[in-house]
Amino acid sequence: MKRSSSLGRAPALHAGTPVRFLRGVGPQLAEKLGQLGIHTLADLLFHLPLRYEDRTQLTPLGALQIGMRTAVECKVELTEVVIRHRRMLLCRVSDGTGALTLRFFYFNQAQADALARGVTLRCYGEVIRGPASLEMVHPEYRILEPGRPLPVDDALTPIYPATQGVAQQKLRALSTQVLQLLDNSPQILPELLPPELLDHGGLPPLAEAVRYVHRPPVGAPVNELMVGSHPSQQRLAFEELLAHHLSLRQLRLNADHSRAWLIPRSTQLLEQFRAQLPFKLTAAQQRVTAEIFRDLENSTPMMRLVQGDVGCGKTLVAALAALNCMASGFQVALMAPTELLAEQHLQTFTHWFAPLGLPPVWLSGRMPAAQRRHALADIQSGRVQMIIGTHALFQQDVEFARLALVIIDEQHRFGVHQRLALREKGAADDLRPHQLIMTATPIPRTLAMTAYADLDVSAVDELPPGRTPVKTVAVSDARRAEVVARVRAACRSGRQVYWVCPLIEESEDLQYQAAEDTATRLASALPELRIGLVHGRLRPAQKETVMAHFKSAALQLLVATTVIEVGVDVPNASLMVIENAERLGLAQLHQLRGRVGRGAAESNCVMLYHAPLSQAARKRLEVMRATNDGFEIARRDLELRGPGELLGTRQAGELNLRIADLSRDAALVPKVQQAAQLLLARYPAQISLIVRRWLGENSRYARV
Ligand code: ADP
Ligand code: MG
């Protein structure tokens, strides 16, 4: 039935033709393929090999070396079933230049019988050292019929990501089939990039690139192909990155049709504020502030991301932006990811703005009803101009009088749709608020281009003067006593200390328990110290009290869960101990470490780990020891863990890259950006086609 249309006239194949169309694909296989993300012919073409095997040459047995993966042709000398620790089949083969043992742990009698003396075999496998000779364990093999020589492969053998029930052979056969269809039906994979991009960019045409990657010819540069740097692979990665970039740019362009309040530059209030600061702005803070002010003077809503390393002073930049809006009578909402951080901002902004007669108001989901009603009335009437809180700021019942700016602090876990939704929520009279987003940690360039292309980016790329880099060591928790002694010494010299007990189990109770146990133990080891404990189970008011005591130095040692991870600012703290550091990701470790080194004193970070360390954990701790540079750490993080750690799983899931690798393909960034400009300016009709191809028909991104 499904193939009747292919009789006689050519069926109208296209990228979205279901795989069911292919010979040999029934409902069951189609479902299995679906598990690999393969639904259509295009999906199959973009299901690329993980690696390649070279079966284009036969290696004489005498030339085999340990570690080689190769094809050999040989004659069976002897086949026997032996029982050592377990039952196994050993097959001794030779070819006149040397000998080899084939070893099978899983086999049946028919197989053993077929491997009779004198039979000729073609095998492929990895050469390892066996007890008596070189061996291949479970090689792929074929028995050759006498007088019927088998030609060697004329292309490298692709190894595809497979799954239970869809074996390599099947995937190879299917991709062969669809590549053949592509010969006669180029419309399955139309070229979407304009000729000047292909010619000047030195990019091969799409169909050619796809064919090459699936079936690299003899002599193809295997090493390049293995690491994904071959021009054919880069061509595909390029188009995929371009699709993601374009989709966000397009969303942004659509959003730009909406309008925002025009906010003039206010000098007087800002001067007054600057005069009361105990320090001068860094050049980077000045530059970024100027960029923001320019945006605010525009009737297109600002969508700006401020990125910078931990401790570079992003809060102050936010404060200047807020003040500039408030000077003209507008409202500003500042949203933080946790209550703790929101409370800290409340304190900072109260300290800064109350003297100017502009005290901020606090809004939380958990505040007493009467107090909340009061706050809501003040917000609605416009009596208060600055509102600080968590996402409770944007609940249904919150109505703003003249909201001109939304500041989102440390929000690197938001996706584009959340950003847009927030803007809609703050809208009034057809006017959208400006949006300023502050990241917690720097973002590598490829990631920014792919996940934040809807935003303008400013970088506070300079730390305030007088900071000394934090000295970092990794210490086995067997040496806990030494670390306790360091805590004592630091507190004795008037400094303060954090002792962080990160999440071990995915349970707040257990985490709280771990922190409480640690606090108890430290209290008995250090009876002379004033020790506080803060964790997620405390009520906001309790947390606030503990934090306030730590800030005022009434507490010397603060035992905490990772609630203090982001943003907390106590410059006198100069030592941080992180328990179970081996379990944390780089971004999180860097965030935590950023809580010290905020004053002029030399600061230290002790990463306590529990031996033995895994390879990956050892690498992370080494990176932390080697550098304090957040940009470098972010780059390594991307390399070691992929975008999930940096973006949050939800947003990383939105990215869902099939071919491009954000860490490997960083060099494509400038090209992708130029290509996007070109398409937007000269080939707008191509954009939605490219986006659909890579992000899918139903993707919300694709609605461009
Ligand atoms: P982050 O960028 O990590 O959010 P913060 O805004 O918390 O950093 O600033 C870190 C610390 O640096 C704060 O104590 C802040 O008061 C201080 N700070 C900010 N700007 C300057 C500056 N220009 N000179 C000196 N200290 C500054
Ligand atoms: Mg901050």
XYZ file of C-alpha atoms and ligand atoms in Angstrom:
732
model
C 0.000 0.000 0.000
C 2.536 2.537 1.079
C 4.763 1.821 -1.880
C 2.115 1.639 -4.553
C 2.784 5.278 -5.348
C 6.413 4.475 -6.116
C 5.384 2.250 -8.989
C 5.443 4.027 -12.273
C 5.853 7.635 -11.309
C 8.398 9.051 -8.924
C 6.895 9.601 -5.515
C 7.009 13.141 -4.201
C 9.745 12.631 -1.675
C 10.676 15.424 0.648
C 12.571 16.026 3.876
C 9.540 15.187 5.975
C 8.679 11.904 4.259
C 8.272 9.362 7.079
C 10.887 6.608 7.384
C 8.010 4.144 6.925
C 8.366 4.902 3.254
C 11.713 3.074 3.123
C 12.027 -0.555 2.127
C 12.196 -2.782 5.179
C 10.769 -0.301 7.662
C 7.569 -1.519 9.282
C 5.710 -0.096 12.249
C 7.984 -1.807 14.760
C 11.235 -0.596 13.290
C 9.727 2.857 12.742
C 8.993 3.034 16.436
C 12.516 1.964 17.358
C 13.930 4.555 14.984
C 11.690 7.099 16.647
C 13.507 6.394 19.889
C 16.667 7.556 18.154
C 14.885 10.723 17.078
C 14.574 9.458 13.520
C 11.105 10.039 12.065
C 11.738 11.336 8.575
C 14.164 10.901 5.699
C 15.905 14.114 6.738
C 16.281 12.809 10.295
C 17.984 9.748 8.917
C 20.344 11.868 6.848
C 21.217 13.938 9.911
C 21.770 10.852 12.038
C 25.520 10.980 11.639
C 28.175 8.401 12.451
C 29.805 8.593 15.855
C 33.045 7.253 14.446
C 34.460 5.283 11.547
C 36.232 2.020 11.028
C 38.728 1.491 8.282
C 37.937 -1.771 6.523
C 39.318 -0.636 3.226
C 42.531 -2.569 3.784
C 43.481 -5.986 5.048
C 46.361 -6.186 7.511
C 48.586 -9.289 7.319
C 48.527 -11.095 10.672
C 52.308 -10.692 10.947
C 51.880 -6.903 10.918
C 49.205 -6.701 13.636
C 49.901 -4.522 16.637
C 48.151 -4.245 19.954
C 45.404 -1.633 19.868
C 44.865 -1.741 16.090
C 41.293 -1.928 14.820
C 41.521 -3.563 11.471
C 40.279 -6.138 8.993
C 42.180 -9.375 8.408
C 41.728 -12.386 6.165
C 42.821 -15.754 7.508
C 42.311 -19.522 7.551
C 41.025 -21.482 10.528
C 43.651 -23.858 11.992
C 41.799 -25.124 15.020
C 38.523 -24.402 16.778
C 37.782 -25.699 20.264
C 35.425 -25.087 23.137
C 37.389 -24.730 26.360
C 36.340 -24.160 29.937
C 38.691 -22.013 32.006
C 36.773 -19.699 34.308
C 33.868 -19.987 31.956
C 32.968 -21.706 28.764
C 34.413 -20.140 25.644
C 35.151 -20.743 22.007
C 38.737 -20.320 20.850
C 39.521 -20.213 17.158
C 43.135 -20.292 16.053
C 43.702 -18.651 12.635
C 46.724 -17.927 10.433
C 47.570 -16.418 7.042
C 51.160 -17.478 6.390
C 52.597 -14.276 7.902
C 51.438 -14.882 11.470
C 48.713 -16.218 13.705
C 45.853 -14.877 15.805
C 43.311 -16.205 18.290
C 39.625 -15.320 18.033
C 37.869 -15.583 21.383
C 34.086 -15.814 21.868
C 32.232 -15.962 25.167
C 28.799 -16.046 23.578
C 28.354 -18.607 20.810
C 26.251 -21.535 19.785
C 27.165 -24.959 18.526
C 26.289 -24.179 14.896
C 28.721 -21.300 15.020
C 31.452 -23.493 16.475
C 30.844 -26.117 13.804
C 30.977 -23.579 10.987
C 34.428 -22.414 12.042
C 35.958 -25.658 10.834
C 39.611 -26.147 10.000
C 40.477 -24.787 6.536
C 37.603 -22.295 6.338
C 38.574 -18.787 5.182
C 37.398 -15.838 7.296
C 37.238 -12.090 6.911
C 37.333 -10.548 10.404
C 37.203 -7.080 11.828
C 38.068 -6.232 15.404
C 40.475 -4.737 17.880
C 43.788 -6.459 18.458
C 44.589 -7.149 22.100
C 47.278 -9.074 23.920
C 46.052 -12.550 24.894
C 47.657 -15.048 27.280
C 49.515 -16.838 24.488
C 49.225 -14.670 21.375
C 47.470 -11.672 19.894
C 43.682 -11.952 19.969
C 40.448 -10.441 18.814
C 37.530 -10.814 21.220
C 34.159 -11.140 19.503
C 35.332 -9.870 16.128
C 32.769 -9.278 13.420
C 33.443 -12.010 10.876
C 32.223 -13.534 7.640
C 32.973 -16.936 6.219
C 34.185 -16.638 2.612
C 32.998 -19.094 0.047
C 35.820 -20.968 -1.703
C 36.768 -19.383 -5.023
C 34.598 -16.293 -4.295
C 36.942 -13.535 -3.130
C 35.280 -10.673 -1.267
C 36.325 -7.171 -2.290
C 37.403 -4.871 0.523
C 35.151 -1.911 1.409
C 35.616 1.135 -0.769
C 34.585 3.588 1.938
C 35.238 3.937 5.638
C 32.638 2.064 7.656
C 30.403 4.446 9.630
C 29.427 3.506 13.171
C 26.095 5.081 14.058
C 24.538 5.809 17.401
C 22.363 2.709 17.695
C 19.796 1.416 20.129
C 18.331 -1.881 21.232
C 16.650 -3.441 18.237
C 18.274 -1.208 15.624
C 21.695 -2.646 14.891
C 24.555 -1.065 12.979
C 23.898 -3.156 9.906
C 20.331 -1.896 9.768
C 21.302 1.740 10.162
C 23.956 1.346 7.489
C 21.488 -0.241 5.104
C 18.900 2.464 5.741
C 21.335 5.297 5.260
C 22.551 3.663 2.044
C 18.976 3.525 0.864
C 18.211 7.137 1.636
C 21.505 8.337 0.139
C 20.515 6.564 -3.068
C 17.111 8.244 -3.009
C 18.861 11.560 -2.565
C 20.657 11.030 -5.890
C 17.392 11.165 -7.805
C 15.419 13.366 -5.439
C 17.637 16.261 -4.391
C 14.549 17.997 -2.978
C 14.836 15.723 0.066
C 17.650 17.957 1.202
C 17.422 21.273 -0.622
C 20.323 23.671 -0.363
C 19.174 26.583 1.769
C 22.324 28.660 1.996
C 22.828 31.307 -0.681
C 25.717 30.804 -3.105
C 27.862 33.627 -1.741
C 27.964 31.921 1.638
C 29.015 28.623 0.117
C 31.564 30.088 -2.275
C 33.153 32.654 -0.015
C 32.771 30.635 3.123
C 34.504 27.661 1.525
C 31.578 25.490 2.587
C 30.671 22.370 0.607
C 27.035 22.113 -0.556
C 24.782 20.384 1.939
C 24.030 17.188 0.018
C 27.700 16.701 -0.758
C 28.629 17.220 2.882
C 25.999 14.760 4.095
C 27.112 12.120 1.623
C 30.732 12.540 2.618
C 30.061 12.267 6.331
C 28.005 9.098 5.883
C 30.391 7.435 3.432
C 33.868 8.935 3.577
C 35.928 7.666 0.611
C 39.121 5.645 0.905
C 41.935 7.916 1.999
C 39.620 10.340 3.836
C 41.320 12.049 6.777
C 40.070 9.760 9.533
C 41.507 11.811 12.384
C 39.700 14.943 11.243
C 36.482 12.994 10.887
C 36.873 11.458 14.321
C 37.079 14.833 16.073
C 34.445 16.454 13.868
C 36.662 19.079 12.291
C 36.311 17.948 8.684
C 34.823 20.662 6.410
C 31.826 18.437 5.683
C 31.012 18.092 9.370
C 31.693 21.764 9.985
C 29.308 22.592 7.161
C 26.519 20.774 8.989
C 27.404 22.175 12.402
C 27.506 25.626 10.849
C 24.006 25.384 9.453
C 22.661 24.026 12.727
C 24.203 26.808 14.795
C 22.972 29.303 12.243
C 19.432 27.939 12.585
C 19.444 28.390 16.366
C 20.959 31.818 16.111
C 18.470 32.945 13.468
C 15.460 31.670 15.354
C 16.318 33.784 18.364
C 17.254 36.813 16.290
C 13.924 36.521 14.551
C 11.998 36.252 17.811
C 13.816 39.329 18.960
C 13.013 41.228 15.776
C 9.334 40.391 16.194
C 9.429 41.555 19.770
C 11.092 44.772 18.684
C 7.832 45.889 17.138
C 6.526 46.418 20.627
C 7.279 49.663 22.358
C 8.685 50.714 25.685
C 8.801 53.825 27.831
C 11.375 56.335 26.740
C 13.615 57.022 29.680
C 15.692 60.175 29.588
C 19.107 60.279 31.193
C 18.983 61.738 34.670
C 22.158 63.320 35.900
C 21.271 64.868 39.206
C 20.059 61.848 41.111
C 22.817 59.675 39.682
C 25.466 62.179 40.739
C 24.011 62.287 44.214
C 24.140 58.487 44.352
C 27.672 58.229 43.065
C 28.835 60.806 45.572
C 27.636 58.635 48.435
C 29.446 55.480 47.190
C 32.676 54.634 49.024
C 34.412 53.777 45.724
C 34.626 54.779 42.075
C 33.040 52.849 39.236
C 35.415 50.692 37.248
C 35.842 51.595 33.587
C 33.898 48.463 32.659
C 30.998 49.428 34.920
C 30.931 52.883 33.337
C 30.955 51.502 29.822
C 28.184 48.994 30.471
C 26.074 51.586 32.286
C 26.391 53.886 29.283
C 25.259 51.064 26.984
C 22.203 50.524 29.154
C 21.324 54.214 29.279
C 21.470 54.375 25.497
C 19.017 51.466 25.302
C 16.655 53.102 27.780
C 16.497 56.275 25.712
C 15.057 54.188 22.938
C 11.399 53.326 22.517
C 12.284 49.732 21.568
C 12.341 47.587 24.695
C 15.854 46.872 25.891
C 16.784 43.171 26.025
C 20.283 43.232 27.420
C 22.386 40.594 29.090
C 25.124 41.809 31.399
C 27.737 39.185 31.868
C 30.851 39.307 33.932
C 32.827 37.289 36.360
C 31.756 36.692 39.929
C 32.414 39.814 41.989
C 32.854 42.247 39.100
C 30.110 44.472 40.508
C 27.046 43.788 38.381
C 24.729 44.808 41.212
C 25.962 48.359 41.034
C 25.325 48.486 37.305
C 21.779 47.308 37.991
C 21.389 49.976 40.650
C 22.423 52.753 38.271
C 19.979 51.518 35.648
C 17.208 51.365 38.245
C 17.924 54.800 39.597
C 17.898 56.306 36.150
C 14.357 55.020 35.633
C 13.191 56.038 39.074
C 14.474 59.557 38.542
C 11.761 60.004 35.915
C 9.091 58.535 38.154
C 9.060 55.004 36.723
C 8.966 51.708 38.558
C 11.638 49.037 38.544
C 11.251 45.368 39.496
C 14.269 43.334 40.526
C 13.837 39.580 40.518
C 16.299 37.194 42.167
C 16.300 33.396 41.934
C 16.202 32.730 45.684
C 14.668 34.422 48.706
C 18.075 34.700 50.304
C 19.460 36.614 47.386
C 16.365 38.767 47.062
C 16.665 39.670 50.726
C 20.277 40.599 50.290
C 19.378 42.840 47.378
C 16.687 44.418 49.497
C 19.320 45.301 52.075
C 21.812 46.591 49.529
C 19.276 48.687 47.669
C 17.734 49.993 50.875
C 21.190 51.019 51.997
C 21.817 52.750 48.673
C 18.414 54.236 47.863
C 16.761 55.034 51.207
C 19.055 58.044 51.726
C 17.785 59.336 48.372
C 14.194 59.045 49.590
C 13.502 56.012 47.367
C 13.365 52.954 49.641
C 12.566 49.697 47.834
C 9.688 47.459 48.832
C 9.808 43.718 49.321
C 7.367 41.331 47.746
C 7.327 37.632 48.486
C 4.883 34.809 48.053
C 5.261 33.902 51.705
C 4.761 37.253 53.418
C 1.797 37.774 55.769
C -1.417 38.548 53.886
C -1.986 41.989 55.343
C 1.544 43.081 54.643
C 1.322 41.738 51.125
C -1.958 43.568 50.474
C -0.315 46.724 51.639
C 2.678 46.205 49.356
C 0.428 45.417 46.399
C -1.541 48.623 46.950
C 1.667 50.652 47.060
C 2.843 49.053 43.831
C -0.438 49.593 42.066
C -0.683 53.212 43.099
C 2.912 53.901 42.135
C 3.784 55.047 45.649
C 6.814 52.729 45.631
C 9.144 52.741 42.701
C 11.483 49.860 43.339
C 10.155 46.372 44.029
C 12.416 43.473 44.961
C 11.518 39.816 45.245
C 11.590 36.380 43.690
C 9.387 35.250 40.799
C 6.443 36.047 43.093
C 6.855 39.510 41.596
C 4.980 38.380 38.552
C 2.049 36.585 40.067
C -1.411 37.363 38.789
C -2.425 39.792 41.502
C 0.599 42.058 41.137
C -0.218 45.186 39.183
C 2.342 47.833 38.470
C 1.550 51.491 37.915
C 4.414 52.385 35.590
C 6.826 49.497 35.304
C 9.643 50.552 33.006
C 12.448 48.141 33.833
C 12.699 44.522 34.914
C 16.057 43.407 36.272
C 16.652 39.685 36.496
C 19.629 38.781 38.622
C 21.733 35.651 38.232
C 19.100 34.210 35.959
C 21.187 31.989 33.748
C 18.527 29.301 34.040
C 15.835 31.036 32.051
C 14.872 30.108 28.531
C 13.880 32.557 25.851
C 10.178 31.941 26.339
C 10.368 32.745 30.007
C 12.141 35.975 29.144
C 9.442 36.947 26.692
C 6.628 35.895 28.983
C 8.001 38.086 31.712
C 7.966 41.052 29.432
C 4.342 40.461 28.591
C 3.404 40.222 32.242
C 4.900 43.589 32.975
C 3.205 45.222 30.001
C 0.771 48.099 30.445
C -0.896 50.372 27.879
C 0.848 48.466 25.097
C 4.185 49.369 26.574
C 6.638 46.605 27.484
C 9.202 47.060 30.218
C 12.870 47.141 29.372
C 14.723 44.026 30.458
C 18.148 43.762 32.015
C 19.518 40.319 32.715
C 22.538 39.655 34.878
C 24.307 36.307 34.592
C 25.950 34.590 37.510
C 28.927 33.336 35.586
C 30.408 34.159 32.214
C 29.155 32.383 29.139
C 31.383 31.035 26.364
C 30.872 32.676 22.998
C 29.292 29.785 21.135
C 26.820 29.299 23.906
C 25.915 32.976 24.040
C 25.434 33.020 20.277
C 23.204 29.960 20.360
C 21.218 30.431 23.548
C 21.163 34.219 23.951
C 21.027 35.525 20.404
C 17.825 37.359 21.284
C 19.783 39.543 23.689
C 22.350 42.283 23.353
C 25.336 41.427 25.462
C 27.451 43.703 27.644
C 30.501 42.450 29.477
C 31.770 43.827 32.770
C 35.211 42.494 31.985
C 37.160 44.007 34.830
C 37.213 43.429 38.579
C 37.247 46.320 41.062
C 40.826 47.231 42.015
C 42.591 45.690 44.981
C 41.271 42.168 44.633
C 43.774 39.394 45.175
C 43.025 36.135 43.418
C 41.699 33.395 45.679
C 44.251 30.679 46.400
C 42.627 27.318 45.927
C 43.684 23.901 47.175
C 42.112 20.471 47.068
C 42.463 18.512 50.305
C 41.320 14.993 51.111
C 38.726 14.941 53.868
C 41.061 12.625 55.756
C 42.918 15.837 56.612
C 39.875 17.603 58.017
C 41.674 18.438 61.279
C 44.199 20.615 59.436
C 41.385 22.450 57.731
C 39.667 23.064 61.063
C 42.931 24.564 62.313
C 42.977 26.934 59.345
C 39.460 28.030 60.152
C 40.547 28.815 63.701
C 43.543 30.816 62.487
C 41.481 32.842 60.013
C 38.878 33.756 62.625
C 41.578 34.638 65.129
C 42.953 37.201 62.734
C 39.548 38.849 62.497
C 38.421 37.213 59.282
C 35.248 35.249 58.607
C 34.766 31.816 57.115
C 32.171 29.934 55.074
C 31.869 26.184 55.433
C 29.647 24.866 52.676
C 27.960 21.466 52.744
C 26.497 21.000 49.296
C 23.607 18.867 48.278
C 24.514 15.236 48.631
C 21.153 13.581 48.355
C 18.312 15.036 46.371
C 16.498 15.661 49.581
C 16.369 18.876 51.483
C 16.005 16.989 54.733
C 19.224 15.092 54.245
C 21.026 18.164 53.071
C 19.862 20.053 56.078
C 20.950 17.135 58.224
C 24.460 17.154 56.748
C 24.819 20.867 57.377
C 23.504 20.584 60.896
C 25.849 17.673 61.714
C 28.786 19.618 60.380
C 27.809 22.666 62.405
C 27.594 20.550 65.552
C 30.967 18.952 64.937
C 32.612 22.276 64.181
C 31.087 23.802 67.290
C 32.696 21.169 69.480
C 36.022 21.403 67.633
C 36.010 25.212 67.754
C 34.202 26.151 70.979
C 35.665 29.662 70.985
C 33.994 30.639 67.672
C 30.588 32.152 67.053
C 29.046 29.774 64.529
C 25.874 30.197 62.478
C 23.925 27.808 60.295
C 21.880 28.688 57.233
C 19.960 26.325 54.999
C 16.872 26.127 52.835
C 14.567 24.893 55.592
C 14.834 28.078 57.620
C 12.016 30.563 57.343
C 12.995 33.675 55.356
C 13.084 35.832 58.463
C 15.375 33.347 60.202
C 17.677 33.197 57.209
C 17.791 36.921 57.050
C 18.747 37.142 60.708
C 21.587 34.657 60.338
C 22.874 36.415 57.223
C 22.649 39.785 58.905
C 24.670 38.472 61.833
C 27.288 37.116 59.492
C 27.422 40.400 57.596
C 27.884 42.377 60.792
C 30.574 39.888 61.879
C 28.547 38.859 64.928
C 29.053 35.374 63.476
C 32.543 34.314 62.498
C 31.884 30.979 60.856
C 28.869 30.331 58.683
C 27.957 26.742 57.953
C 25.682 26.690 54.942
C 24.115 24.586 52.267
C 24.414 25.822 48.701
C 21.699 28.390 49.379
C 24.617 30.795 49.587
C 25.881 29.781 46.201
C 24.852 32.779 44.239
C 25.483 36.429 44.878
C 25.978 36.536 48.648
C 28.349 39.360 49.491
C 30.375 39.584 52.724
C 33.753 41.137 51.872
C 35.369 40.289 55.220
C 34.993 36.570 54.581
C 38.360 35.289 53.404
C 38.218 31.512 53.721
C 35.800 29.129 52.124
C 35.699 25.420 52.789
C 33.643 23.340 50.376
C 32.753 19.818 51.432
C 32.277 17.111 48.809
C 33.766 19.435 46.243
C 34.236 16.464 43.939
C 30.485 16.291 43.440
C 30.011 19.825 42.224
C 30.222 21.177 38.727
C 32.669 23.889 37.740
C 30.108 26.668 37.462
C 28.867 25.940 40.954
C 32.350 25.710 42.447
C 33.280 28.996 40.834
C 30.120 30.629 42.152
C 30.805 29.360 45.654
C 34.427 30.411 45.574
C 33.313 33.847 44.401
C 31.882 34.427 47.890
C 35.453 35.062 49.077
C 38.133 37.294 47.602
C 35.733 40.237 47.683
C 37.850 42.371 49.975
C 41.510 43.356 49.825
C 42.676 40.523 52.103
C 44.168 37.419 50.567
C 41.517 34.745 50.419
C 41.624 30.982 50.317
C 39.371 28.244 49.148
C 39.742 24.692 50.419
C 37.980 22.064 48.343
C 37.521 19.054 50.596
C 37.057 15.867 48.674
C 36.351 12.295 49.501
C 38.860 9.900 47.900
C 39.032 8.192 45.481
C 38.453 10.870 42.872
C 36.948 10.003 39.522
C 38.817 11.133 36.429
C 36.246 13.843 35.729
C 36.254 15.127 39.314
C 40.032 15.303 39.320
C 39.912 17.393 36.133
C 37.383 19.792 37.630
C 39.369 20.317 40.795
C 42.496 20.873 38.711
C 40.765 23.550 36.669
C 39.645 25.272 39.868
C 43.167 25.204 41.263
C 44.699 26.462 38.063
C 42.566 29.518 37.397
C 40.289 32.159 38.886
C 39.154 33.359 35.489
C 35.448 32.756 35.108
C 35.589 32.884 31.320
C 38.242 30.187 31.228
C 36.314 28.079 33.728
C 33.134 28.419 31.703
C 34.971 27.275 28.598
C 36.315 24.218 30.392
C 32.912 23.531 31.877
C 31.328 23.495 28.463
C 34.029 21.129 27.295
C 33.704 18.763 30.252
C 29.979 18.781 30.874
C 28.209 20.313 27.917
C 25.736 23.189 28.029
C 23.479 21.702 30.721
C 25.593 22.876 33.600
C 25.837 26.417 32.275
C 22.313 26.904 31.036
C 20.275 24.715 33.305
C 18.848 21.513 31.945
C 15.624 23.010 30.723
C 17.223 25.545 28.492
C 19.917 23.135 27.388
C 17.079 20.805 26.458
C 15.593 23.570 24.333
C 18.883 23.729 22.500
C 18.963 20.066 21.645
C 21.866 20.211 19.223
C 22.174 17.256 16.907
C 25.493 17.872 15.252
C 27.139 21.037 16.483
C 29.208 20.916 19.644
C 29.297 24.221 21.483
C 32.760 23.662 22.759
C 34.305 22.115 19.649
C 32.746 24.533 17.183
C 33.535 27.852 18.861
C 35.539 28.926 15.818
C 32.343 29.029 13.747
C 30.885 31.897 15.780
C 32.017 34.861 13.666
C 31.005 33.093 10.443
C 27.577 32.258 11.819
C 26.987 35.825 12.906
C 27.994 37.205 9.519
C 25.832 34.665 7.760
C 22.862 35.645 9.919
C 23.323 39.305 8.959
C 23.456 38.393 5.304
C 20.309 36.278 5.458
C 18.350 38.843 7.438
C 19.330 41.566 4.995
C 19.155 39.770 1.654
C 17.502 36.355 1.973
C 14.760 36.685 4.607
C 12.693 33.987 2.905
C 15.353 31.382 3.662
C 15.281 31.985 7.386
C 12.178 30.075 8.346
C 13.217 27.196 6.077
C 16.562 26.877 7.808
C 15.014 27.191 11.248
C 12.373 24.562 10.482
C 14.900 22.121 9.134
C 16.911 22.122 12.344
C 14.467 23.045 15.051
C 11.461 21.198 13.786
C 8.062 22.052 12.468
C 6.407 22.262 15.849
C 9.129 24.009 17.740
C 7.983 27.250 19.244
C 11.226 28.742 17.998
C 10.163 27.900 14.512
C 7.288 30.346 14.517
C 9.336 33.021 12.867
P 28.598 40.340 41.157
O 28.980 40.911 39.836
O 29.199 38.999 41.404
O 27.122 40.366 41.392
P 28.607 42.299 43.230
O 27.767 43.251 42.512
O 28.024 41.534 44.349
O 29.293 41.299 42.221
O 29.893 43.116 43.747
C 30.910 42.503 44.477
C 31.495 43.449 45.485
O 32.259 44.461 44.850
C 30.469 44.176 46.332
O 30.944 44.219 47.666
C 30.433 45.559 45.745
O 30.029 46.525 46.688
C 31.862 45.751 45.341
N 32.046 46.687 44.241
C 31.257 46.860 43.167
N 31.766 47.801 42.346
C 32.908 48.225 42.909
C 33.903 49.210 42.535
N 33.791 49.912 41.416
N 34.947 49.372 43.369
C 35.066 48.663 44.508
N 34.156 47.739 44.915
C 33.097 47.522 44.132
Mg 25.595 39.427 41.958
